[in-house]
Amino acid sequence: MAALCRGRHRWKRTSSLHVLTRTLTGNYDYDLVVIGGGSGGLACSKEAAQLGQKVAVLDYVEPSVQGTKWGLGGTCVNVGCIPKKLMHQAALLGTAVKDAKKYGWQISGPICHDWATMAEAIQNHVRSLNWGHRVQLQDKKVKYLNIKGSLVDEHTVKGLTKAGKEMTLTAKDIVIATGGRPNYPTNIPGAMEHGITSDDIFWLKKSPGKTLVVGASYVALECAGFLTGIGLDTTVMVRSIALRGFDQQMAGLVTDYMDAYGTKFAWKCVPKSVEKLSSGALQVTWTDTHTGDEHKDTYDSVLWAVGRAPETKALGLDKLGVELKKETGKIILGSDESTSVPNIYAFGDIGEGRPELTPTAIKAGKLLARRLTGHSTELMNYDNVPTTVFTPLEYACVGLSEEEAEKRHGKDGIEVYHAFYKPLEFIVAERDASQCYLKVVCERGGQQKILGLHFTGPNAGEVTQGFALGFQCGATYSHLLQTVGIHPTCAEEVIKVNITKRSGLDATVTGC
Ligand code: FAD
Ligand code: NAP
């Protein structure tokens, strides 16, 4: 029967008889169909294919509100980690060029930055990654389909091409890894019409110019950081606090550094409207919630960095009874990434309560593939996930914030070791190191198990990745003391830390 041929897509031919026959025989087009070719979906599909499964991955990018489009690879590759880190690097280079003069480099004339050159180079790199992903899928014999997928039943996916053509695929298992997209505020006139998001900023051909960034979490601070760093007049509008969920002492250091670096902050302010003037400038009106006063200013760009929403609406999940968390719209998952419907799994940014990070999506995807193919029973461990905020002064952490440790163990149940240190590189360059700081939050009793590690400074992510391994192995404060440093580095300051917060002693590191 044609409908039971494996590997052939049937255009508009799903019938109830077909579904019944298929269920009885267990014969499908694919062993696994993955909807979403981002960090997680690609990792899961490649792993399953390598383990002998017949796999298809569907990836389709709905253009942003402003019409920006991109290729295969999902958020991280196209509109997230990769272009963000490269723009962050562009900004760091600006600081390095200024430092270079102090180190004897003769640089004549003013230092200025050209957006178009940076953007073109980064966009070309992203395109090469898009191509690389296609080649990898081909090499690993994963069928890539540039179609928008939705669920018909627990074994059937309907795909829609850009041209509106429909196709149906059947699979033993279906994985949803469709990620999320940036939010726009719905109650602010002009917000959507005139504003951009992180889906657009990395693909602009022209400099965004004077920019208002609304929001105060990862995306907002990272974008505002690199925009300031390349010389643009940048303001961050914060409605409450910066970096909610992070250790607030560290968040304060990050924003203090940005403030000194040139980023402007409008604290406790909420935007009211965005209007395009005849000059083309965007006039933003906002309210200072502290005083109740209304203010206006004009910008070339308004970047909304007010959170992200899951891509679940178009998937037809409600018809199948896939349970979603009402407040967030994300899929409720078991520890094995199972949804409430058998044979349908999900992970990555679409999963309720999951960290919205690339490495967790990749690892969860690979582990799921191994479990689905019977090669392992290992579950993803979402505890102790390290992360870095790539702001001008980077901040990396693993484990609990001081506030959270205090909440769980009591103020007297924790010991916080801390240090203000000066990176050697800053000294000759005469850079202010007031916000270069680290703290190790430990249990107070016994071996002083480390509960949280926080670090601001150059290459914070590189420094913290290794410590995250120690953390995963259950490191204690005495393990830190037993570790020999690498000199001269910023990372060695972590293993040298010896002043407790409780002592009230000056935590400034002096000498080697
Ligand atoms: P995505 O990578 O979002 O992939 C989902 C894919 O599915 C997309 O290609 C989407 O178009 C596609 N899709 C959606 N619906 C359908 C459908 N119906 N049919 C077919 N395809 C569909 N994380 C870090 O770890 N480090 C960072 O430095 C970092 N920086 C970031 C910076 C920014 C600006 C942003 C926005 C995010 C950043 N992240 C970072 C987060 C990281 O990008 C995400 O956590 C990660 O990409 C999530 O992977 P995913 O596989 O769940 O989804
Ligand atoms: P987010 O963490 O959800 O933060 C949203 C921010 O916008 C908060 O500061 C919030 O303020 C503010 N906000 C929300 N609605 C607003 C409104 N109407 N007006 C003004 N401000 C508003 O979102 P995100 O920064 O987009 O990041 C999403 C996820 O992507 C993160 O959780 C992270 O996991 C991932 N990411 C990771 C990296 C990295 O690893 N380096 C980088 C970028 C993104 P309140 O605090 O007041 O709610």
Coordinates of C-alpha atoms and ligand atoms in Angstrom, one line a residue:
M1 CA 0.0 0.0 0.0
A2 CA 1.4 3.4 -1.1
A3 CA 0.5 5.0 2.2
L4 CA 2.8 2.6 4.1
C5 CA 5.9 3.2 1.9
R6 CA 8.7 4.4 4.2
G7 CA 10.5 7.5 3.2
R8 CA 8.0 8.8 0.8
H9 CA 6.1 12.0 1.7
R10 CA 2.4 11.9 0.9
W11 CA 0.9 15.1 -0.2
K12 CA -2.6 15.7 1.3
R13 CA -3.3 12.0 1.8
T14 CA -4.0 11.4 5.5
S15 CA -7.1 9.4 6.0
S16 CA -8.5 7.8 9.2
L17 CA -8.1 4.3 7.5
H18 CA -4.5 5.2 6.8
V19 CA -3.9 6.2 10.4
L20 CA -5.6 3.0 11.7
T21 CA -3.5 0.8 9.5
R22 CA -0.4 2.6 10.4
T23 CA -1.0 2.3 14.1
L24 CA -1.6 -1.5 13.8
T25 CA 1.5 -2.1 11.8
G26 CA 3.7 0.5 13.4
N27 CA 5.0 1.4 10.0
Y28 CA 5.9 5.1 9.5
D29 CA 7.8 7.4 7.1
Y30 CA 10.3 8.1 9.8
D31 CA 11.4 6.9 13.2
L32 CA 11.6 10.5 14.4
V33 CA 10.3 13.8 13.1
V34 CA 11.7 16.9 14.8
I35 CA 9.9 20.2 14.4
G36 CA 12.4 23.0 14.8
G37 CA 15.9 23.1 13.4
G38 CA 17.5 25.2 16.2
S39 CA 20.1 24.4 18.7
G40 CA 18.1 21.5 20.3
G41 CA 16.3 20.2 17.2
L42 CA 19.5 19.8 15.1
A43 CA 21.4 18.1 18.0
C44 CA 18.5 15.7 18.6
S45 CA 18.0 14.8 15.0
K46 CA 21.7 14.3 14.2
E47 CA 22.2 12.1 17.3
A48 CA 19.2 10.0 16.5
A49 CA 20.3 9.5 12.9
Q50 CA 23.8 8.5 14.0
L51 CA 22.2 5.9 16.2
G52 CA 20.5 4.4 13.2
Q53 CA 17.2 6.1 13.1
K54 CA 15.4 7.4 10.1
V55 CA 15.0 11.1 10.9
A56 CA 13.5 14.3 9.4
V57 CA 13.9 17.8 10.8
L58 CA 11.5 20.6 9.8
D59 CA 12.7 24.2 10.1
Y60 CA 10.8 27.2 9.0
V61 CA 11.5 30.8 9.9
E62 CA 8.5 33.2 10.1
P63 CA 9.9 36.6 9.2
S64 CA 10.1 39.1 12.1
V65 CA 7.5 41.8 12.4
Q66 CA 10.0 44.1 10.5
G67 CA 10.5 41.4 7.8
T68 CA 13.9 40.1 8.8
K69 CA 14.5 36.5 7.7
W70 CA 17.3 34.0 8.2
G71 CA 18.4 30.5 7.5
L72 CA 18.7 27.1 9.2
G73 CA 20.1 26.9 12.8
G74 CA 17.5 28.6 15.0
T75 CA 17.8 31.5 17.4
C76 CA 21.4 31.0 18.6
V77 CA 23.0 30.9 15.2
N78 CA 21.0 33.6 13.5
V79 CA 19.6 36.1 16.0
G80 CA 21.1 35.1 19.3
C81 CA 24.4 33.9 20.8
I82 CA 26.6 33.9 17.7
P83 CA 25.9 37.4 16.2
K84 CA 25.5 38.8 19.8
K85 CA 28.9 37.4 20.9
L86 CA 30.6 38.8 17.8
M87 CA 29.1 42.2 18.2
H88 CA 30.2 42.0 21.9
Q89 CA 33.7 41.2 20.6
A90 CA 33.5 44.3 18.2
A91 CA 32.7 46.4 21.3
L92 CA 35.5 44.9 23.4
L93 CA 37.9 45.6 20.5
G94 CA 37.0 49.3 20.8
T95 CA 38.1 49.2 24.4
A96 CA 41.2 47.2 23.5
V97 CA 42.2 49.8 20.9
K98 CA 42.0 52.5 23.5
D99 CA 44.1 50.3 25.9
A100 CA 46.5 49.7 23.1
K101 CA 47.7 53.3 23.1
K102 CA 48.8 52.9 26.7
Y103 CA 50.8 49.8 25.6
G104 CA 52.7 51.8 23.0
W105 CA 50.6 51.4 19.9
Q106 CA 50.6 54.5 17.8
I107 CA 47.1 55.1 16.7
S108 CA 46.5 58.4 14.9
G109 CA 43.2 60.1 14.5
P110 CA 39.9 59.3 16.2
I111 CA 38.8 55.7 16.6
C112 CA 35.4 55.2 14.9
H113 CA 33.4 52.2 14.1
D114 CA 31.6 51.3 10.9
W115 CA 28.4 49.3 11.4
A116 CA 28.1 48.1 7.8
T117 CA 31.6 46.5 7.8
M118 CA 30.9 44.7 11.1
A119 CA 27.4 43.6 10.2
E120 CA 28.4 42.3 6.8
A121 CA 31.3 40.2 8.3
I122 CA 29.0 38.8 11.0
Q123 CA 26.1 38.1 8.7
N124 CA 28.5 36.3 6.3
H125 CA 29.7 34.1 9.1
V126 CA 26.1 33.3 10.1
R127 CA 25.3 32.4 6.5
S128 CA 28.3 30.0 6.5
L129 CA 26.9 28.4 9.7
N130 CA 23.5 28.0 8.0
W131 CA 25.3 26.2 5.2
G132 CA 27.4 24.2 7.6
H133 CA 24.2 22.9 9.3
R134 CA 22.7 21.8 6.0
V135 CA 25.9 19.9 5.1
Q136 CA 26.0 18.2 8.5
L137 CA 22.4 17.1 8.2
Q138 CA 23.1 15.7 4.7
D139 CA 26.2 13.9 6.0
K140 CA 24.4 12.4 8.9
K141 CA 21.5 11.4 6.6
V142 CA 18.9 13.6 8.3
K143 CA 16.2 14.7 5.9
Y144 CA 15.9 18.5 6.1
L145 CA 12.6 20.0 5.1
N146 CA 12.2 23.8 5.0
I147 CA 8.5 23.6 6.0
K148 CA 6.3 24.8 8.8
G149 CA 5.1 21.8 10.9
S150 CA 2.0 21.3 12.9
L151 CA 0.6 18.2 14.6
V152 CA -2.2 16.1 13.2
D153 CA -2.0 13.3 15.7
E154 CA 0.6 11.7 17.9
H155 CA 2.3 10.1 14.9
T156 CA 1.5 12.6 12.1
V157 CA 2.9 16.0 11.2
K158 CA 1.5 18.3 8.6
G159 CA 4.0 20.5 6.8
L160 CA 3.3 23.7 4.9
T161 CA 5.9 25.1 2.4
K162 CA 6.5 28.8 1.8
A163 CA 4.4 28.4 -1.4
G164 CA 1.5 27.0 0.6
K165 CA 1.9 23.4 -0.4
E166 CA 0.9 20.8 2.2
M167 CA 2.6 17.5 3.0
T168 CA 2.2 14.9 5.6
L169 CA 4.8 12.9 7.4
T170 CA 4.4 10.1 9.9
A171 CA 6.8 9.1 12.6
K172 CA 7.0 6.7 15.5
D173 CA 8.1 9.7 17.7
I174 CA 7.7 13.4 17.3
V175 CA 9.9 16.0 18.9
I176 CA 8.9 19.7 19.3
A177 CA 11.9 22.1 19.5
T178 CA 10.4 25.2 18.1
G179 CA 12.0 27.7 20.6
G180 CA 10.5 31.2 21.0
R181 CA 10.4 34.6 19.5
P182 CA 10.7 38.1 21.0
N183 CA 7.7 39.8 22.6
Y184 CA 6.4 43.2 21.7
P185 CA 4.4 45.1 24.3
T186 CA 0.8 45.1 23.2
N187 CA -0.4 48.2 24.9
I188 CA 2.0 50.8 23.6
P189 CA 1.0 52.7 20.5
G190 CA 3.7 52.6 17.8
A191 CA 5.7 49.9 19.6
M192 CA 5.3 47.2 16.9
E193 CA 5.1 49.6 14.0
H194 CA 8.3 51.4 14.8
G195 CA 10.3 49.2 17.1
I196 CA 12.7 46.4 16.4
T197 CA 13.8 43.4 18.5
S198 CA 16.7 41.0 18.7
D199 CA 15.3 39.3 15.6
D200 CA 16.3 42.4 13.6
I201 CA 19.3 44.1 15.3
F202 CA 21.9 41.7 14.0
W203 CA 20.7 41.9 10.4
L204 CA 20.5 45.7 10.1
K205 CA 22.5 46.9 7.2
K206 CA 22.7 50.4 8.7
S207 CA 23.7 51.5 12.2
P208 CA 20.7 51.7 14.5
G209 CA 22.0 55.1 15.6
K210 CA 20.8 56.5 18.9
T211 CA 19.0 53.6 20.5
L212 CA 16.5 53.2 23.3
V213 CA 16.6 49.6 24.6
V214 CA 13.5 48.7 26.7
G215 CA 14.0 45.8 29.2
A216 CA 16.7 44.9 31.6
S217 CA 17.6 41.3 31.3
Y218 CA 20.2 39.3 29.3
V219 CA 19.1 40.5 25.8
A220 CA 18.6 44.2 26.8
L221 CA 21.9 44.6 28.7
E222 CA 23.9 42.6 26.2
C223 CA 22.6 44.6 23.2
A224 CA 22.9 47.9 25.0
G225 CA 26.4 47.0 26.0
F226 CA 27.7 46.4 22.5
L227 CA 25.8 49.3 21.1
T228 CA 27.5 51.6 23.6
G229 CA 30.8 49.9 23.0
I230 CA 30.7 50.6 19.3
G231 CA 30.1 54.3 20.1
L232 CA 26.3 54.6 19.8
D233 CA 24.2 56.8 22.2
T234 CA 22.4 54.1 24.1
T235 CA 19.8 54.2 26.9
V236 CA 18.3 51.2 28.8
M237 CA 14.8 51.7 30.1
V238 CA 14.3 49.6 33.2
R239 CA 10.8 49.2 34.6
S240 CA 11.9 47.4 37.8
I241 CA 15.3 45.8 38.5
A242 CA 18.1 44.6 36.2
L243 CA 18.8 40.9 35.7
R244 CA 15.9 39.5 37.6
G245 CA 16.7 36.1 39.0
F246 CA 20.4 36.8 39.2
D247 CA 22.4 37.7 42.3
Q248 CA 21.4 41.3 42.7
Q249 CA 24.8 42.5 44.0
M250 CA 26.4 41.2 40.8
A251 CA 23.6 42.7 38.7
G252 CA 24.4 46.1 40.4
L253 CA 28.1 45.7 39.5
V254 CA 27.2 44.9 35.8
T255 CA 25.0 48.0 35.5
D256 CA 27.4 50.2 37.4
Y257 CA 30.2 49.3 35.0
M258 CA 27.9 49.9 32.0
D259 CA 27.0 53.3 33.5
A260 CA 30.6 54.2 33.8
Y261 CA 31.2 52.8 30.2
G262 CA 28.6 55.3 28.8
T263 CA 25.3 53.4 28.7
K264 CA 22.5 55.6 30.0
F265 CA 19.9 54.1 32.3
A266 CA 16.3 55.3 32.8
W267 CA 15.5 53.5 36.0
K268 CA 11.9 52.8 37.1
C269 CA 10.5 54.1 33.8
V270 CA 7.9 52.6 31.5
P271 CA 7.3 53.6 27.9
K272 CA 4.0 55.0 26.9
S273 CA 4.1 55.6 23.2
V274 CA 6.4 55.6 20.1
E275 CA 5.6 58.1 17.4
K276 CA 7.5 58.6 14.1
L277 CA 8.2 62.3 13.5
S278 CA 8.4 63.8 10.0
S279 CA 12.2 63.9 10.4
G280 CA 12.1 60.1 10.6
A281 CA 13.2 60.1 14.3
L282 CA 11.2 58.1 16.8
Q283 CA 9.7 60.1 19.6
V284 CA 9.3 58.1 22.7
T285 CA 7.1 59.2 25.6
W286 CA 7.6 57.5 29.0
T287 CA 6.5 57.7 32.6
D288 CA 8.9 57.8 35.5
T289 CA 7.0 55.5 37.9
H290 CA 8.9 57.0 40.9
T291 CA 7.7 60.6 40.4
G292 CA 4.8 60.0 38.0
D293 CA 6.4 62.5 35.6
E294 CA 6.1 62.1 31.8
H295 CA 9.2 62.5 29.6
K296 CA 10.0 62.6 25.9
D297 CA 13.1 62.1 23.8
T298 CA 13.8 61.1 20.2
Y299 CA 15.8 58.1 19.1
D300 CA 16.8 56.6 15.8
S301 CA 15.8 53.1 17.0
V302 CA 13.8 51.5 19.7
L303 CA 14.8 48.0 20.6
W304 CA 12.2 45.9 22.6
A305 CA 14.0 43.4 24.8
V306 CA 11.0 42.6 26.9
G307 CA 11.2 38.8 27.0
R308 CA 10.3 36.0 24.6
A309 CA 7.2 33.9 23.9
P310 CA 7.1 30.2 22.9
E311 CA 6.4 29.2 19.4
T312 CA 3.4 26.9 20.2
K313 CA 0.4 28.7 18.7
A314 CA 0.7 27.3 15.2
L315 CA 1.5 23.7 16.3
G316 CA -2.1 22.5 16.8
L317 CA -1.2 21.3 20.3
D318 CA -4.6 22.1 21.8
K319 CA -6.4 19.7 19.4
L320 CA -4.1 16.8 20.6
G321 CA -4.3 17.7 24.2
V322 CA -0.6 18.6 24.7
E323 CA -0.7 20.3 28.0
L324 CA 0.6 23.9 28.2
K325 CA 1.3 26.1 31.1
K326 CA -1.4 28.7 30.9
E327 CA 0.6 31.7 32.1
T328 CA 3.6 31.1 29.8
G329 CA 2.1 29.1 26.8
K330 CA 5.1 26.7 27.2
I331 CA 4.8 22.9 27.1
I332 CA 4.6 21.1 30.4
L333 CA 7.3 18.4 30.4
G334 CA 8.3 15.4 32.4
S335 CA 11.9 14.9 33.4
D336 CA 12.3 12.7 30.3
E337 CA 11.1 15.6 28.1
S338 CA 7.7 13.8 27.5
T339 CA 4.6 15.8 27.0
S340 CA 1.1 14.8 28.1
V341 CA 0.6 12.9 24.8
P342 CA 2.5 9.7 24.2
N343 CA 5.2 9.7 21.5
I344 CA 5.4 13.5 21.6
Y345 CA 8.4 15.1 23.3
A346 CA 9.7 18.6 23.6
F347 CA 12.6 20.5 25.0
G348 CA 14.6 23.7 24.7
D349 CA 13.1 27.1 25.0
I350 CA 9.6 25.7 24.3
G351 CA 9.7 23.7 27.6
E352 CA 8.1 25.1 30.7
G353 CA 10.7 25.8 33.4
R354 CA 13.7 24.9 31.2
P355 CA 16.6 27.3 31.0
E356 CA 16.5 29.3 27.8
L357 CA 20.1 28.5 26.8
T358 CA 21.7 26.8 23.9
P359 CA 23.9 24.2 25.7
T360 CA 20.9 22.9 27.7
A361 CA 18.8 22.6 24.5
I362 CA 21.6 20.7 22.8
K363 CA 22.3 18.4 25.7
A364 CA 18.6 17.7 26.3
G365 CA 18.2 16.9 22.6
K366 CA 21.1 14.5 22.4
L367 CA 20.0 12.7 25.6
L368 CA 16.4 12.4 24.4
A369 CA 17.7 10.9 21.1
R370 CA 19.7 8.3 23.0
R371 CA 16.8 7.4 25.2
L372 CA 14.3 7.2 22.3
T373 CA 16.7 4.8 20.5
G374 CA 17.2 2.7 23.6
H375 CA 20.9 3.6 23.9
S376 CA 20.6 5.2 27.3
T377 CA 18.3 6.0 30.2
E378 CA 20.2 9.1 31.2
L379 CA 18.0 12.1 31.9
M380 CA 19.1 15.7 31.4
N381 CA 20.3 17.3 34.6
Y382 CA 19.0 20.9 34.7
D383 CA 20.7 21.7 38.0
N384 CA 23.8 23.8 38.3
V385 CA 23.7 25.2 34.7
P386 CA 26.4 27.8 34.4
T387 CA 25.7 31.0 32.3
T388 CA 27.3 34.2 31.2
V389 CA 25.8 37.6 30.6
F390 CA 28.0 39.1 27.9
T391 CA 27.8 42.7 29.0
P392 CA 30.8 45.1 28.7
L393 CA 32.0 43.7 32.0
E394 CA 31.0 40.0 31.6
Y395 CA 29.2 38.3 34.5
A396 CA 29.2 34.5 34.8
C397 CA 27.8 32.3 37.5
V398 CA 26.9 28.8 38.5
G399 CA 24.6 27.7 41.3
L400 CA 22.6 29.8 43.7
S401 CA 22.6 33.6 44.1
E402 CA 23.4 34.8 47.6
E403 CA 19.8 35.7 48.1
E404 CA 18.6 32.3 47.1
A405 CA 21.2 30.5 49.2
E406 CA 20.2 32.7 52.2
K407 CA 16.5 31.8 51.6
R408 CA 17.3 28.1 51.5
H409 CA 19.9 27.8 54.2
G410 CA 19.3 30.9 56.3
K411 CA 21.7 33.9 56.8
D412 CA 23.7 32.0 59.4
G413 CA 23.8 28.8 57.3
I414 CA 26.0 30.3 54.6
E415 CA 29.5 31.7 54.3
V416 CA 30.3 34.1 51.5
Y417 CA 33.9 34.5 50.5
H418 CA 34.5 37.5 48.3
A419 CA 37.2 39.6 46.6
F420 CA 37.5 42.8 44.6
Y421 CA 40.4 42.2 42.3
K422 CA 42.2 44.1 39.6
P423 CA 42.8 42.3 36.3
L424 CA 46.5 42.8 35.4
E425 CA 45.5 43.9 32.0
F426 CA 43.6 46.8 33.5
I427 CA 46.6 48.2 35.4
V428 CA 48.8 49.5 32.6
A429 CA 45.7 50.6 30.6
E430 CA 44.6 52.5 33.7
R431 CA 41.1 51.1 33.5
D432 CA 38.8 51.3 36.5
A433 CA 38.4 47.8 38.0
S434 CA 35.9 48.8 40.7
Q435 CA 33.3 46.3 39.5
C436 CA 35.7 43.3 39.0
Y437 CA 34.5 41.1 41.8
L438 CA 33.9 37.5 42.7
K439 CA 32.1 35.7 45.4
V440 CA 31.9 32.1 46.4
V441 CA 28.7 31.2 48.4
C442 CA 29.3 28.2 50.6
E443 CA 27.5 26.2 53.3
R444 CA 28.8 27.4 56.6
G445 CA 29.2 24.1 58.3
G446 CA 31.1 20.9 57.5
Q447 CA 33.2 20.8 54.3
Q448 CA 31.6 24.1 53.2
K449 CA 30.0 22.8 50.0
I450 CA 30.0 25.5 47.4
L451 CA 26.4 26.6 46.6
G452 CA 27.1 29.4 44.1
L453 CA 30.0 31.0 42.3
H454 CA 29.8 34.5 40.8
F455 CA 32.4 36.4 38.8
T456 CA 32.5 39.7 37.0
G457 CA 35.5 40.4 34.8
P458 CA 37.2 39.8 31.5
N459 CA 36.3 36.5 29.9
A460 CA 34.0 35.6 32.7
G461 CA 32.5 32.7 30.7
E462 CA 35.9 31.2 30.1
V463 CA 36.8 31.5 33.8
T464 CA 33.6 30.0 35.0
Q465 CA 33.2 27.1 32.6
G466 CA 36.0 25.1 34.4
F467 CA 34.7 25.9 37.9
A468 CA 31.3 24.6 36.7
L469 CA 32.9 21.2 36.4
G470 CA 34.1 21.4 40.0
F471 CA 30.7 22.5 41.0
Q472 CA 29.1 19.6 39.3
C473 CA 31.5 17.3 41.2
G474 CA 30.4 18.7 44.5
A475 CA 33.3 21.1 45.2
T476 CA 33.8 22.5 48.6
Y477 CA 35.6 25.6 49.8
S478 CA 38.5 23.4 51.0
H479 CA 38.8 22.0 47.5
L480 CA 39.2 25.6 46.3
L481 CA 42.0 26.1 48.8
Q482 CA 43.7 22.9 47.7
T483 CA 43.7 24.0 44.1
V484 CA 46.8 25.7 42.7
G485 CA 46.3 28.8 40.7
I486 CA 47.5 29.7 37.2
H487 CA 49.4 33.0 37.4
P488 CA 48.8 35.7 36.4
T489 CA 45.2 35.2 35.6
C490 CA 41.8 36.5 36.8
A491 CA 40.6 32.9 37.4
E492 CA 43.3 32.4 40.1
E493 CA 41.5 35.0 42.2
V494 CA 38.7 32.5 42.7
I495 CA 40.9 29.9 44.3
K496 CA 42.7 32.5 46.5
V497 CA 39.5 34.0 47.9
N498 CA 39.7 34.1 51.7
I499 CA 37.8 37.1 53.1
T500 CA 34.3 36.4 54.4
K501 CA 31.6 38.9 54.0
R502 CA 30.6 38.3 57.6
S503 CA 34.0 39.5 58.8
G504 CA 33.4 43.0 57.3
L505 CA 37.1 43.1 56.3
D506 CA 38.2 45.0 53.2
A507 CA 37.9 42.5 50.3
T508 CA 40.2 44.3 48.0
V509 CA 43.0 42.0 46.7
T510 CA 46.4 43.5 47.1
G511 CA 49.7 42.1 45.8
C512 CA 50.0 38.8 43.9
Ligands
FAD1 P1 15.6 27.8 18.6 O1 17.0 27.8 18.5 O2 14.8 29.0 18.8 O3 15.1 27.0 17.4 C1 13.7 26.8 17.0 C2 13.6 26.7 15.5 O4 12.3 26.2 15.2 C3 13.7 28.0 14.8 O5 14.5 27.9 13.7 C4 12.3 28.3 14.4 O6 12.2 29.2 13.3 C5 11.8 26.9 14.1 N1 10.3 26.8 14.1 C6 9.4 27.4 15.0 N2 8.2 26.9 14.7 C7 8.3 26.0 13.7 C8 7.4 25.2 13.0 N3 6.1 25.2 13.3 N4 7.8 24.4 12.0 C9 9.1 24.4 11.7 N5 10.1 25.1 12.3 C10 9.6 25.9 13.3 N6 21.9 31.2 24.9 C11 23.2 30.8 25.3 O7 23.4 29.7 25.8 N7 24.2 31.7 25.2 C12 24.1 33.0 24.7 O8 25.0 33.8 24.6 C13 22.8 33.3 24.2 N8 22.6 34.5 23.7 C14 21.3 34.8 23.2 C15 21.1 36.1 22.6 C16 19.9 36.5 22.2 C17 19.7 37.8 21.6 C18 18.8 35.6 22.3 C19 17.5 35.9 21.8 C20 19.0 34.3 22.8 C21 20.2 33.9 23.3 N9 20.5 32.7 23.9 C22 21.7 32.4 24.3 C23 19.4 31.7 24.0 C24 19.5 30.6 22.9 O9 19.5 31.2 21.6 C25 18.2 29.7 23.0 O10 18.1 29.2 24.3 C26 18.4 28.5 22.0 O11 18.5 28.9 20.7 C27 17.1 27.6 22.1 O12 17.2 26.6 21.2 P2 15.9 25.8 20.8 O13 16.4 24.6 20.0 O14 15.0 25.5 21.9 O15 15.1 26.8 19.9
NAP2 P1 13.7 38.0 30.1 O1 14.9 37.4 30.8 O2 12.4 37.4 30.2 O3 13.6 39.5 30.6 C1 12.7 40.4 30.1 C2 13.0 41.8 30.5 O4 12.1 42.7 30.0 C3 13.0 42.0 32.1 O5 13.9 42.9 32.4 C4 11.5 42.6 32.2 O6 11.4 43.3 33.4 C5 11.4 43.4 31.0 N1 10.1 43.7 30.6 C6 9.1 42.7 30.3 N2 8.0 43.3 29.8 C7 8.2 44.7 29.8 C8 7.5 45.8 29.5 N3 6.2 45.7 29.0 N4 8.0 47.0 29.6 C9 9.3 47.2 30.1 N5 10.1 46.1 30.4 C10 9.5 44.9 30.3 O7 14.0 38.1 28.6 P2 15.3 38.2 27.6 O8 16.3 39.2 28.1 O9 14.6 38.4 26.3 O10 15.9 36.8 27.7 C11 15.2 35.6 27.3 C12 16.0 34.4 27.6 O11 17.0 34.3 26.6 C13 16.8 34.5 28.9 O12 16.1 33.9 29.9 C14 18.1 33.7 28.6 O13 18.0 32.4 29.1 C15 18.2 33.7 27.1 N6 19.4 34.5 26.8 C16 20.6 34.1 27.2 C17 21.7 34.8 26.9 C18 23.1 34.3 27.4 O14 23.2 33.2 27.7 N7 24.1 35.2 27.4 C19 21.6 36.0 26.3 C20 20.4 36.4 25.9 C21 19.2 35.7 26.1 P3 10.9 42.7 34.8 O15 12.1 42.1 35.5 O16 10.3 43.9 35.5 O17 9.8 41.7 34.5

